[in-house]
Short mmCIF file of C-alpha atoms and ligand atoms in Angstrom, two decimals:
data_model
loop_
_atom_site.label_atom_id
_atom_site.label_comp_id
_atom_site.label_asym_id
_atom_site.label_seq_id
_atom_site.Cartn_x
_atom_site.Cartn_y
_atom_site.Cartn_z
CA MET O 1 -0.14 -0.02 0.02
CA LYS O 2 1.55 3.47 -0.91
CA ASN O 3 0.67 6.10 1.51
CA CYS O 4 2.25 9.28 2.05
CA GLY O 5 4.79 8.38 -0.57
CA VAL O 6 5.88 5.74 1.83
CA GLU O 7 5.24 1.77 1.06
CA THR O 8 3.82 0.24 4.06
CA ALA O 9 3.64 -3.35 3.55
CA LEU O 10 1.94 -5.83 6.01
CA ALA O 11 5.12 -8.12 6.51
CA VAL O 12 8.06 -5.76 6.78
CA GLU O 13 11.43 -7.65 8.15
CA GLY O 14 12.03 -6.17 11.73
CA GLY O 15 9.11 -3.46 11.36
CA MET O 16 6.73 -2.49 13.90
CA LYS O 17 4.94 -5.56 15.35
CA VAL O 18 1.01 -5.14 15.10
CA VAL O 19 -0.65 -7.67 18.06
CA SER O 20 -4.14 -8.62 17.60
CA PRO O 21 -5.47 -8.47 21.50
CA VAL O 22 -7.84 -11.60 20.78
CA THR O 23 -5.00 -13.84 20.41
CA GLY O 24 -2.05 -11.59 21.30
CA GLU O 25 -0.56 -12.89 18.02
CA VAL O 26 1.46 -10.66 15.75
CA VAL O 27 -0.70 -10.06 12.89
CA ALA O 28 1.27 -7.79 10.74
CA THR O 29 4.69 -6.18 10.68
CA LEU O 30 4.72 -2.44 9.37
CA LYS O 31 7.26 0.14 8.27
CA ALA O 32 6.92 2.75 10.77
CA HIS O 33 7.55 6.40 9.35
CA ASP O 34 10.85 8.41 10.78
CA VAL O 35 10.60 11.81 11.32
CA ALA O 36 11.89 13.25 8.20
CA GLU O 37 9.24 11.52 6.51
CA THR O 38 6.80 12.99 8.92
CA GLU O 39 8.30 16.51 7.87
CA ALA O 40 7.75 16.00 4.31
CA ALA O 41 4.22 14.84 5.07
CA ILE O 42 3.25 18.15 6.95
CA ALA O 43 4.95 20.16 3.92
CA LYS O 44 2.73 18.14 1.36
CA ALA O 45 -0.46 19.06 3.57
CA GLY O 46 0.91 22.54 3.75
CA GLU O 47 0.73 22.69 -0.18
CA ALA O 48 -2.80 21.12 -0.04
CA PHE O 49 -4.14 23.72 2.34
CA ARG O 50 -3.10 26.24 0.12
CA LYS O 51 -5.39 25.06 -2.69
CA TRP O 52 -8.50 23.10 -0.39
CA ARG O 53 -8.99 26.20 1.45
CA MET O 54 -10.06 27.70 -1.80
CA VAL O 55 -12.61 25.22 -2.70
CA PRO O 56 -16.04 26.40 -1.69
CA GLY O 57 -17.15 24.69 1.79
CA PRO O 58 -20.51 22.99 0.17
CA ARG O 59 -17.80 21.34 -2.76
CA ARG O 60 -15.50 20.02 0.19
CA GLY O 61 -18.61 18.69 1.76
CA GLU O 62 -19.34 16.70 -1.14
CA LEU O 63 -15.86 14.80 -0.59
CA VAL O 64 -17.26 13.78 3.07
CA ARG O 65 -20.47 12.91 1.37
CA LEU O 66 -18.64 10.29 -0.87
CA PHE O 67 -16.46 9.54 2.18
CA ALA O 68 -19.96 8.46 4.15
CA GLU O 69 -20.89 6.51 1.22
CA GLU O 70 -17.90 4.22 0.87
CA LEU O 71 -17.93 3.93 4.84
CA ARG O 72 -21.28 2.34 4.63
CA ASN O 73 -19.94 -0.01 1.68
CA SER O 74 -17.18 -0.74 3.74
CA LYS O 75 -19.16 -0.97 7.13
CA ASP O 76 -18.76 -4.77 7.71
CA ASP O 77 -14.87 -4.93 6.99
CA LEU O 78 -14.19 -2.09 8.95
CA GLY O 79 -16.08 -3.27 11.83
CA ARG O 80 -14.34 -6.46 12.08
CA MET O 81 -10.89 -4.76 11.71
CA VAL O 82 -12.01 -2.87 14.82
CA SER O 83 -12.61 -5.92 16.58
CA ILE O 84 -9.18 -7.89 15.50
CA GLU O 85 -7.11 -5.05 16.32
CA ALA O 86 -8.82 -3.49 19.62
CA GLY O 87 -10.63 -6.38 20.57
CA LYS O 88 -13.96 -5.15 20.65
CA SER O 89 -17.54 -7.25 20.47
CA PRO O 90 -18.83 -7.04 16.57
CA SER O 91 -21.53 -5.15 17.60
CA GLU O 92 -19.35 -2.47 18.94
CA GLY O 93 -17.06 -2.56 16.03
CA LEU O 94 -19.77 -1.72 13.68
CA GLY O 95 -21.35 1.00 16.31
CA GLU O 96 -17.64 2.37 15.79
CA VAL O 97 -17.75 2.51 12.17
CA GLN O 98 -21.21 4.04 12.43
CA GLU O 99 -20.21 6.61 14.27
CA MET O 100 -17.81 7.47 11.44
CA ILE O 101 -20.86 7.63 8.98
CA ASP O 102 -23.11 9.52 11.53
CA ILE O 103 -20.23 12.46 12.13
CA CYS O 104 -19.70 12.55 8.10
CA ASP O 105 -23.42 12.92 7.58
CA PHE O 106 -23.12 15.90 10.09
CA ALA O 107 -20.29 17.45 8.44
CA VAL O 108 -21.90 17.40 5.23
CA GLY O 109 -24.52 19.42 6.40
CA LEU O 110 -22.18 21.66 8.26
CA SER O 111 -20.39 22.47 4.94
CA ARG O 112 -23.20 24.93 4.31
CA GLN O 113 -23.17 26.11 7.50
CA LEU O 114 -20.11 27.70 8.48
CA TYR O 115 -21.25 30.82 9.78
CA GLY O 116 -20.26 33.98 11.70
CA LEU O 117 -22.56 36.62 13.49
CA THR O 118 -23.49 39.96 12.65
CA ILE O 119 -22.84 42.36 15.68
CA ALA O 120 -24.06 45.51 16.48
CA THR O 121 -21.70 48.42 15.96
CA GLU O 122 -21.43 51.66 18.40
CA ARG O 123 -20.50 53.53 15.17
CA PRO O 124 -22.91 55.10 12.67
CA GLY O 125 -22.29 53.98 9.02
CA HIS O 126 -20.19 50.96 9.75
CA ARG O 127 -20.79 47.22 10.08
CA MET O 128 -19.29 44.68 11.92
CA MET O 129 -19.19 40.89 11.53
CA GLU O 130 -17.24 37.82 12.25
CA THR O 131 -15.96 35.26 9.54
CA TRP O 132 -14.40 32.06 9.94
CA HIS O 133 -11.81 30.54 7.61
CA PRO O 134 -10.21 27.23 7.33
CA LEU O 135 -7.13 27.13 9.69
CA GLY O 136 -4.23 24.74 8.51
CA VAL O 137 -2.99 21.64 8.95
CA VAL O 138 -4.48 19.44 11.43
CA GLY O 139 -2.69 16.52 13.22
CA ILE O 140 -4.59 14.41 14.80
CA VAL O 141 -3.20 11.60 17.21
CA THR O 142 -5.53 8.92 18.22
CA ALA O 143 -5.85 6.17 21.32
CA PHE O 144 -5.93 2.46 20.53
CA ASN O 145 -9.53 1.91 22.03
CA PHE O 146 -11.17 3.90 19.39
CA PRO O 147 -9.11 3.16 16.59
CA CYS O 148 -11.15 5.26 13.88
CA ALA O 149 -14.11 7.14 15.02
CA PRO O 150 -12.10 9.88 16.67
CA TRP O 151 -9.93 10.47 13.55
CA CYS O 152 -13.09 10.73 11.84
CA TRP O 153 -14.84 13.47 14.73
CA ASN O 154 -12.06 15.54 13.74
CA SER O 155 -11.16 15.07 10.04
CA ALA O 156 -14.77 15.17 8.81
CA LEU O 157 -15.12 18.70 10.41
CA ALA O 158 -11.53 19.52 9.58
CA LEU O 159 -11.91 18.52 5.70
CA VAL O 160 -15.39 20.52 5.39
CA CYS O 161 -13.83 23.54 7.15
CA GLY O 162 -10.93 23.34 4.59
CA ASP O 163 -8.37 21.86 6.31
CA PRO O 164 -5.86 19.04 5.30
CA VAL O 165 -5.17 16.38 7.94
CA ILE O 166 -2.33 13.98 9.33
CA TRP O 167 -3.48 11.29 11.48
CA LYS O 168 -0.85 9.26 13.65
CA PRO O 169 -2.96 6.08 15.02
CA SER O 170 -2.05 4.40 18.08
CA GLU O 171 0.81 2.13 17.56
CA LYS O 172 -1.44 -0.45 18.80
CA THR O 173 -4.09 -0.35 15.81
CA PRO O 174 -2.29 1.16 13.04
CA LEU O 175 -4.21 -1.46 10.62
CA THR O 176 -7.63 -0.05 10.86
CA ALA O 177 -5.90 3.54 10.26
CA LEU O 178 -4.70 2.10 7.06
CA ALA O 179 -7.90 0.73 6.04
CA CYS O 180 -9.99 4.05 6.74
CA GLN O 181 -7.09 5.72 4.63
CA ALA O 182 -7.85 3.42 1.96
CA VAL O 183 -11.46 3.76 1.98
CA PHE O 184 -10.84 7.68 1.92
CA GLU O 185 -8.82 7.28 -1.13
CA ARG O 186 -11.51 5.67 -3.20
CA ALA O 187 -13.78 8.70 -2.22
CA LEU O 188 -11.04 11.25 -3.61
CA VAL O 189 -11.01 9.16 -6.74
CA ARG O 190 -15.05 9.51 -7.35
CA PHE O 191 -14.39 13.25 -6.02
CA GLY O 192 -11.76 14.19 -8.89
CA ALA O 193 -9.82 16.67 -9.65
CA ASP O 194 -9.65 19.74 -7.15
CA ALA O 195 -9.03 17.40 -4.13
CA PRO O 196 -4.94 18.01 -3.66
CA ASP O 197 -2.36 15.36 -3.33
CA GLY O 198 -1.78 14.97 0.62
CA LEU O 199 -5.43 15.95 2.00
CA SER O 200 -5.60 13.04 4.12
CA GLN O 201 -2.38 10.82 5.37
CA VAL O 202 -1.82 8.84 7.72
CA LEU O 203 1.65 8.34 9.76
CA ILE O 204 2.31 4.82 11.35
CA GLY O 205 4.86 4.78 14.58
CA GLY O 206 5.05 5.78 17.92
CA PRO O 207 5.60 8.91 20.39
CA ASP O 208 8.37 9.93 18.32
CA VAL O 209 6.15 10.33 15.22
CA GLY O 210 3.47 11.94 17.17
CA ASP O 211 6.05 14.58 18.77
CA ALA O 212 7.30 15.50 15.35
CA LEU O 213 3.50 16.67 14.50
CA VAL O 214 3.27 18.11 18.10
CA THR O 215 6.36 20.28 17.88
CA SER O 216 5.87 21.38 13.94
CA GLU O 217 4.92 24.85 13.57
CA LYS O 218 3.45 24.17 10.52
CA VAL O 219 0.59 22.24 12.24
CA ALA O 220 -1.74 24.61 13.04
CA LEU O 221 -4.21 22.51 15.13
CA ILE O 222 -3.31 19.17 17.25
CA SER O 223 -6.41 17.01 18.04
CA ALA O 224 -4.72 14.39 20.61
CA THR O 225 -6.82 11.52 22.17
CA GLY O 226 -5.06 9.12 24.84
CA SER O 227 -3.86 9.14 28.37
CA THR O 228 -3.49 12.22 30.52
CA ARG O 229 -0.24 11.05 30.86
CA MET O 230 0.34 11.91 27.15
CA GLY O 231 -1.65 15.07 27.39
CA ARG O 232 0.63 16.52 30.04
CA ILE O 233 3.75 16.03 27.23
CA VAL O 234 1.79 17.03 24.48
CA GLY O 235 -0.31 20.06 25.82
CA PRO O 236 2.80 22.30 27.14
CA LYS O 237 4.52 21.48 23.54
CA VAL O 238 1.76 22.95 21.90
CA ALA O 239 1.69 25.73 24.10
CA ALA O 240 4.96 26.52 24.14
CA ARG O 241 4.70 27.18 19.88
CA PHE O 242 1.48 28.84 20.29
CA GLY O 243 -0.51 26.48 18.42
CA LYS O 244 -3.88 25.22 18.89
CA CYS O 245 -4.58 22.19 20.89
CA ILE O 246 -7.72 19.47 21.45
CA LEU O 247 -7.07 17.38 24.17
CA GLU O 248 -9.46 14.29 24.70
CA LEU O 249 -7.83 12.47 27.64
CA GLY O 250 -8.54 10.04 30.85
CA GLY O 251 -11.67 10.03 32.30
CA ASN O 252 -12.79 8.58 36.03
CA ASN O 253 -16.63 8.68 35.48
CA ALA O 254 -19.05 8.17 38.04
CA GLY O 255 -22.81 7.14 38.53
CA ILE O 256 -24.74 8.32 41.19
CA VAL O 257 -27.73 5.59 42.18
CA CYS O 258 -30.86 7.68 43.92
CA PRO O 259 -33.20 6.38 46.24
CA SER O 260 -36.03 6.83 43.69
CA ALA O 261 -33.82 5.61 41.03
CA ASP O 262 -35.60 2.97 38.62
CA LEU O 263 -33.31 0.13 39.65
CA ASP O 264 -33.67 -2.19 36.46
CA MET O 265 -32.98 0.56 34.34
CA ALA O 266 -29.99 1.40 36.24
CA LEU O 267 -28.50 -1.68 36.42
CA ARG O 268 -28.47 -2.31 33.01
CA ALA O 269 -27.19 0.91 32.03
CA ILE O 270 -24.30 0.36 34.50
CA ALA O 271 -23.54 -3.13 33.23
CA PHE O 272 -22.77 -1.56 30.02
CA GLY O 273 -21.13 1.32 30.97
CA ALA O 274 -18.86 -0.55 33.36
CA MET O 275 -18.29 -3.90 31.32
CA GLY O 276 -18.20 -2.45 27.88
CA THR O 277 -15.40 -2.70 25.95
CA ALA O 278 -14.16 -4.50 28.93
CA GLY O 279 -13.85 -1.23 30.67
CA GLN O 280 -11.73 0.29 27.85
CA ARG O 281 -13.50 3.37 27.26
CA CYS O 282 -12.65 6.72 28.05
CA THR O 283 -16.21 6.87 29.10
CA THR O 284 -16.21 3.69 31.09
CA MET O 285 -18.06 4.04 34.56
CA ARG O 286 -15.29 3.52 36.89
CA ARG O 287 -17.11 4.52 40.10
CA LEU O 288 -20.62 4.16 41.54
CA PHE O 289 -22.26 5.64 44.30
CA VAL O 290 -25.36 3.93 45.46
CA HIS O 291 -27.96 5.79 48.09
CA GLU O 292 -27.80 3.36 51.36
CA SER O 293 -31.46 2.53 50.83
CA VAL O 294 -31.03 0.97 47.65
CA TYR O 295 -27.77 -0.64 48.01
CA ASP O 296 -28.66 -4.01 49.13
CA GLN O 297 -31.14 -4.24 46.29
CA LEU O 298 -28.73 -3.19 43.50
CA VAL O 299 -25.28 -4.29 44.53
CA PRO O 300 -26.27 -8.09 44.78
CA ALA O 301 -27.97 -7.75 41.45
CA LEU O 302 -24.97 -5.79 39.93
CA LYS O 303 -22.52 -8.46 41.41
CA LYS O 304 -25.30 -11.48 39.39
CA ALA O 305 -24.75 -9.76 36.33
CA TYR O 306 -21.05 -9.23 36.69
CA ALA O 307 -20.69 -12.97 37.44
CA SER O 308 -22.99 -14.19 34.54
CA VAL O 309 -21.30 -11.98 31.94
CA THR O 310 -19.93 -13.74 29.10
CA VAL O 311 -15.87 -13.12 28.54
CA GLY O 312 -14.60 -14.22 25.14
CA ASN O 313 -13.21 -14.09 21.56
CA PRO O 314 -15.07 -11.38 20.13
CA LEU O 315 -14.65 -12.92 16.91
CA GLU O 316 -16.38 -16.28 17.49
CA GLY O 317 -19.79 -16.55 19.57
CA GLN O 318 -21.60 -13.81 21.44
CA ALA O 319 -19.38 -12.57 23.93
CA LEU O 320 -20.14 -9.57 25.73
CA VAL O 321 -16.56 -8.66 27.23
CA GLY O 322 -13.33 -9.37 25.07
CA PRO O 323 -10.03 -9.14 25.90
CA LEU O 324 -7.75 -6.21 27.53
CA ILE O 325 -5.29 -4.86 24.65
CA ASP O 326 -2.37 -6.31 26.32
CA GLU O 327 -0.53 -7.70 29.47
CA ALA O 328 0.74 -3.97 30.42
CA ALA O 329 -3.23 -3.71 30.60
CA TYR O 330 -3.78 -6.60 32.55
CA ASP O 331 -0.92 -5.85 35.14
CA GLY O 332 -2.51 -2.82 35.70
CA MET O 333 -5.70 -4.31 36.43
CA VAL O 334 -4.09 -7.01 39.03
CA ALA O 335 -1.92 -4.06 40.75
CA ALA O 336 -5.32 -1.62 41.28
CA LEU O 337 -6.98 -4.33 42.62
CA GLY O 338 -4.17 -5.64 45.07
CA GLU O 339 -4.17 -2.04 46.02
CA VAL O 340 -7.54 -1.63 46.90
CA LYS O 341 -7.67 -4.92 49.05
CA ASP O 342 -5.32 -3.06 51.33
CA LEU O 343 -7.59 -0.31 51.66
CA GLY O 344 -10.41 -2.54 52.93
CA GLY O 345 -12.07 -3.06 49.20
CA VAL O 346 -14.13 -6.38 48.89
CA VAL O 347 -13.21 -7.39 45.28
CA HIS O 348 -15.63 -9.71 43.35
CA GLY O 349 -14.51 -11.09 39.84
CA GLY O 350 -11.23 -9.51 38.53
CA GLU O 351 -9.67 -13.18 37.92
CA ARG O 352 -7.95 -13.90 34.53
CA VAL O 353 -9.53 -16.32 32.19
CA SER O 354 -8.27 -18.56 29.80
CA VAL O 355 -9.54 -18.13 26.11
CA GLY O 356 -7.15 -19.18 23.61
CA PRO O 357 -3.52 -18.63 23.55
CA ASP O 358 -1.57 -17.65 26.85
CA THR O 359 -0.64 -14.40 24.87
CA ALA O 360 -4.27 -13.14 25.00
CA TYR O 361 -5.41 -11.55 27.91
CA TYR O 362 -8.98 -11.68 29.12
CA VAL O 363 -10.72 -10.69 32.42
CA LYS O 364 -13.86 -11.33 34.53
CA PRO O 365 -14.88 -7.64 34.77
CA ALA O 366 -14.31 -6.81 38.96
CA ILE O 367 -17.04 -5.24 41.12
CA VAL O 368 -15.28 -3.74 43.94
CA GLU O 369 -16.93 -2.41 47.28
CA MET O 370 -15.21 0.02 48.79
CA PRO O 371 -15.80 1.78 52.23
CA SER O 372 -14.42 5.29 50.87
CA GLN O 373 -13.26 6.91 48.19
CA GLN O 374 -9.43 6.78 47.70
CA GLY O 375 -6.41 5.10 46.30
CA PRO O 376 -6.95 3.35 42.79
CA VAL O 377 -10.39 4.71 43.10
CA LEU O 378 -8.95 8.37 42.68
CA ARG O 379 -7.55 7.56 39.03
CA GLU O 380 -8.18 5.76 35.99
CA THR O 381 -7.03 2.33 35.50
CA PHE O 382 -8.14 1.37 32.11
CA ALA O 383 -9.31 -1.86 32.76
CA PRO O 384 -13.04 -3.49 33.67
CA ILE O 385 -13.05 -2.31 37.57
CA LEU O 386 -15.93 -0.68 39.25
CA TYR O 387 -15.55 0.43 42.36
CA VAL O 388 -18.95 0.88 44.20
CA MET O 389 -19.38 2.93 47.35
CA LYS O 390 -22.32 3.73 49.60
CA TYR O 391 -23.89 7.02 50.53
CA SER O 392 -26.44 8.78 52.50
CA ASP O 393 -26.44 12.53 52.06
CA PHE O 394 -26.61 13.88 48.45
CA ASP O 395 -24.67 17.09 48.61
CA ALA O 396 -21.95 15.17 50.06
CA VAL O 397 -21.87 12.71 47.52
CA LEU O 398 -21.68 15.40 44.80
CA GLU O 399 -18.64 16.84 46.32
CA LEU O 400 -17.21 13.30 46.12
CA HIS O 401 -18.61 12.74 42.69
CA ASN O 402 -16.41 15.93 41.46
CA ASP O 403 -13.00 15.34 43.84
CA VAL O 404 -10.98 13.44 41.30
CA GLY O 405 -8.79 14.38 38.56
CA GLY O 406 -10.85 13.21 35.65
CA GLY O 407 -13.91 15.15 34.15
CA LEU O 408 -15.33 13.55 31.52
CA SER O 409 -18.67 11.70 31.95
CA SER O 410 -21.27 11.28 34.58
CA SER O 411 -24.52 10.08 35.49
CA ILE O 412 -27.16 10.31 37.51
CA PHE O 413 -30.33 7.48 38.46
CA THR O 414 -33.12 9.30 39.83
CA THR O 415 -36.85 10.07 39.30
CA ASP O 416 -36.38 13.09 41.50
CA LEU O 417 -36.71 16.12 39.31
CA ARG O 418 -34.81 18.46 42.10
CA GLU O 419 -32.09 15.70 42.41
CA MET O 420 -31.77 15.77 38.72
CA GLU O 421 -31.69 19.58 38.33
CA VAL O 422 -29.19 20.19 40.75
CA PHE O 423 -26.81 17.12 38.92
CA LEU O 424 -27.22 19.35 36.16
CA SER O 425 -26.64 22.74 37.68
CA ALA O 426 -23.64 24.76 38.63
CA ARG O 427 -23.09 23.06 42.02
CA GLY O 428 -23.77 19.66 40.20
CA SER O 429 -21.49 17.41 38.00
CA ASP O 430 -18.68 19.21 36.85
CA CYS O 431 -17.77 16.71 33.62
CA GLY O 432 -17.95 17.78 30.01
CA ILE O 433 -20.83 14.97 30.08
CA ALA O 434 -23.70 14.90 32.52
CA ASN O 435 -26.32 12.25 31.78
CA VAL O 436 -29.96 11.61 33.48
CA ASN O 437 -31.06 7.98 33.84
CA ILE O 438 -28.43 6.68 30.97
CA GLY O 439 -24.76 5.12 31.50
CA THR O 440 -21.24 7.25 31.27
CA SER O 441 -20.71 5.82 27.55
CA GLY O 442 -22.02 5.74 24.28
CA ALA O 443 -22.35 9.49 23.52
CA GLU O 444 -24.15 10.46 20.63
CA ILE O 445 -21.94 12.37 17.68
CA GLY O 446 -24.28 15.62 17.65
CA GLY O 447 -23.33 16.73 21.09
CA ALA O 448 -19.84 18.22 21.80
CA PHE O 449 -17.71 15.45 23.30
CA GLY O 450 -15.12 16.12 25.93
CA GLY O 451 -14.35 16.74 29.48
CA GLU O 452 -12.81 19.29 31.86
CA LYS O 453 -9.94 19.17 34.37
CA GLU O 454 -7.54 16.36 33.75
CA THR O 455 -9.74 14.99 30.52
CA GLY O 456 -8.15 18.01 28.71
CA GLY O 457 -10.69 20.43 27.77
CA GLY O 458 -11.25 19.78 24.46
CA ARG O 459 -14.50 19.10 22.52
CA GLU O 460 -14.87 17.34 19.46
CA SER O 461 -17.63 15.96 16.98
CA GLY O 462 -21.12 18.07 17.00
CA SER O 463 -22.44 21.29 18.10
CA ASP O 464 -20.03 24.29 17.79
CA ALA O 465 -16.76 22.12 18.24
CA TRP O 466 -16.08 22.88 14.33
CA ARG O 467 -15.05 26.36 15.17
CA ALA O 468 -11.57 24.62 16.63
CA TYR O 469 -11.06 23.90 13.04
CA MET O 470 -11.13 27.56 11.55
CA ARG O 471 -9.82 30.70 12.43
CA ARG O 472 -12.12 33.54 13.14
CA ALA O 473 -11.87 37.01 11.90
CA THR O 474 -13.57 40.18 13.14
CA ASN O 475 -14.44 42.57 10.33
CA THR O 476 -15.44 46.08 10.52
CA ILE O 477 -16.28 48.17 7.33
CA ASN O 478 -16.96 52.08 7.60
CA TYR O 479 -19.43 53.04 4.41
CA SER O 480 -19.89 56.36 6.07
CA LYS O 481 -17.98 59.48 4.74
CA ASP O 482 -16.70 60.18 8.68
CA LEU O 483 -14.09 58.19 10.67
CA PRO O 484 -15.59 58.11 14.31
CA LEU O 485 -13.22 56.37 16.81
CA ALA O 486 -14.85 53.50 18.80
CA GLN O 487 -15.04 54.62 22.70
CA GLY O 488 -15.55 58.05 21.24
CA VAL O 489 -11.86 58.71 21.15
CA SER O 490 -10.55 61.70 19.19
CA PHE O 491 -7.49 61.87 17.13
CA ASP O 492 -7.93 65.04 15.01
CA ILE O 493 -4.53 65.81 13.20
CA GLY O 494 -6.65 68.92 11.77
P1 NAD L 1 -1.99 6.80 25.04
O1 NAD L 1 -1.71 7.94 25.76
O2 NAD L 1 -0.64 5.74 25.40
O3 NAD L 1 -1.71 6.95 23.63
C1 NAD L 1 -2.37 7.87 22.86
C2 NAD L 1 -1.48 8.06 21.45
O4 NAD L 1 -0.77 9.33 21.89
C3 NAD L 1 -0.99 7.20 20.78
O5 NAD L 1 -1.10 7.57 19.27
C4 NAD L 1 0.42 7.60 21.30
O6 NAD L 1 1.32 6.76 20.43
C5 NAD L 1 0.56 8.86 21.49
N1 NAD L 1 1.41 9.62 22.14
C6 NAD L 1 2.02 9.07 23.23
N2 NAD L 1 3.13 9.56 24.10
C7 NAD L 1 3.05 11.18 22.92
C8 NAD L 1 3.93 11.95 22.83
N3 NAD L 1 4.72 12.31 24.00
N4 NAD L 1 3.79 12.80 21.78
C9 NAD L 1 3.08 12.37 20.83
N5 NAD L 1 1.95 11.37 20.77
C10 NAD L 1 2.53 10.87 22.04
O7 NAD L 1 -3.26 6.25 25.12
P2 NAD L 1 -3.97 5.07 24.98
O8 NAD L 1 -3.52 3.61 25.58
O9 NAD L 1 -3.67 4.71 23.50
O10 NAD L 1 -5.31 5.00 25.21
C11 NAD L 1 -6.12 5.10 26.18
C12 NAD L 1 -6.06 6.63 26.63
O11 NAD L 1 -6.87 7.04 25.95
C13 NAD L 1 -7.26 6.46 28.47
O12 NAD L 1 -6.34 7.16 29.30
C14 NAD L 1 -8.63 6.91 27.70
O13 NAD L 1 -8.96 7.20 28.73
C15 NAD L 1 -7.99 7.80 26.88
N6 NAD L 1 -8.95 8.19 25.88
C16 NAD L 1 -9.51 9.53 25.56
C17 NAD L 1 -10.62 9.66 25.20
C18 NAD L 1 -11.29 10.61 24.94
O14 NAD L 1 -12.19 11.54 23.87
N7 NAD L 1 -10.87 11.78 25.98
C19 NAD L 1 -11.12 8.77 23.83
C20 NAD L 1 -10.26 7.60 23.88
C21 NAD L 1 -9.22 7.02 24.96
#
C-alpha cells in the first residue's frame, strides 16, 4: 500500500509489530515512518492547504458525503478490523464505524453552515461581522481503544472546514487507520481533480512520530486523544509554539444511584457503562455511588450480572466482554485490585479467564465494594473495574463525585426532578458530559464531546466544535464618509 509516498507493507522485516489482543499474536509488521518522512508529510499537507482552502465549503462537503457512502459500503469489513485490532465485540466494532458515518453526515450539512455573526456596532455608518476561515494543517493523534471514530470526528469536520489532516494512529491499532485511509482514497477518486494531493495522510509509528507533529510550527491544530500522561507532555509543547490544541484525555467517570431510581434500568445502564469494551472506554463507568436505601437491592443484582457476563473471543460467538489490549493493561488491573484490598475493598471477580493462547489477556470484570473513595479509586485504571460506594447525603456525594482529576462523563439515576436538576446545575457534575438515567458511555455525535480538568478541556464532534478547526476574523466595515473612533476617542490631526 502506498501512503505518504512510503510503501507500507504488511510483513516488513524488523518492522513495527501489530498484535491482535484477541489472540495476543502478531498479525502484521509495518514499516514505521521516521521524523524526516513526517516532516515531508507536513510539507505536503501545507501545499494541500493552499488549494483546499479555496474550494467552496459545500464542495468540500461533497467529498465527505462520498466518504460516508464508501464507509457504508465497507462497514462490515471495517467493523471486523476494529474487533481484530482493538478486541471489541462485533456490535461495538460496527457501532464505531457507524459513528464515523454519522459524523460525516453531520459534516456534510455543516459544510453549508460555517457562519459567523453580524454584530451591532457603536459607530454610525459601520457594519461589524465575524467570518470563519480554514485554519491550516490538522494533526490528529489517536488512542488504541477507539481506533477510527475519533479520527473521523476530527477529519470530517476539518475537511469541510478547509483543512488537510495528518493522522498518527495508536501504534497498537495502525491497520484500522490504513484501512480507513484506503476507503477515503476511494472517495477521493470519485470526487475528482479539485482534491489536492496530501489532503489526508496516515503516519505509522509511536510517540516519536506524534512528537514530530506536535512540535511542528506548520501544524496549526493538534487534536490528541489518549491518556492524561500523554496530554501532560503534548499540551505544553503545543502551547510553547502558540499552536492550537484539542486534548481528549482520560476520565474517572461516576454514576450516582438515588433512592427513587428505576433500579432495573440503572442495572442495565451500569452493566454496559462499566463492562462494555472490557472497561476500555474513556467514558467507562469506574465509580458508582449507591444510596444506602437501595444498596442491598442493587449491588447484589449487579454482582449477579457480573458473575454471569460472557467473556470471550469477540470474533466468535456472542461474548459481551472481549480481551484487554495487552499484558501491561492486565498488570495494571492486577496492581489496582491488590491496592484496593489493602484499603479495605472487597473484590468480586477480576480473575484471568483462559481464552485461546496465553498471549491473550481476558478477565472477568471486577466489582469492588469500597468503604471510601481513596487509592486507585481516584485514578483511571484502563480495565473493567467498578468501585462501588454507599452514600447517605446527596450534597456530600456530589462533592465526592467531583473530587477526582478526571472530568469527562457522569450520570445520575433518579426520578426526583430536584436531584436531577441539581446534578445538571452549576453545583452539580463538573464533567463535560452529564447524563440522566443513562450510563456514562455511548455518546452521540450531535453533542460536543470532551471533558474538563485532567480530561483536557477539548471538544470534538457535534454542536459548535467545528469552530476549533477554523480561524475567526472580526471585520468592521466603514461605509460612511466620516471616521468616528470607537469609545469616543478623538485623534484630530487637523
Ligand atoms: P496513550 O496516551 O498511551 O496513547 C495515545 C496516543 O498518543 C498514541 O497514538 C501514542 O502514540 C500517542 N503518544 C503518546 N505519547 C506521545 C507523545 N509524547 N507525543 C505525541 N504522541 C504521543 O493512550 P492509549 O493507551 O492509546 O489510550 C487509552 C487512554 O486514552 C485512556 O486514558 C483513555 O481514557 C484515553 N482516551 C480518551 C478519549 C477521550 O475522548 N477523552 C478517547 C479515547 C481514549
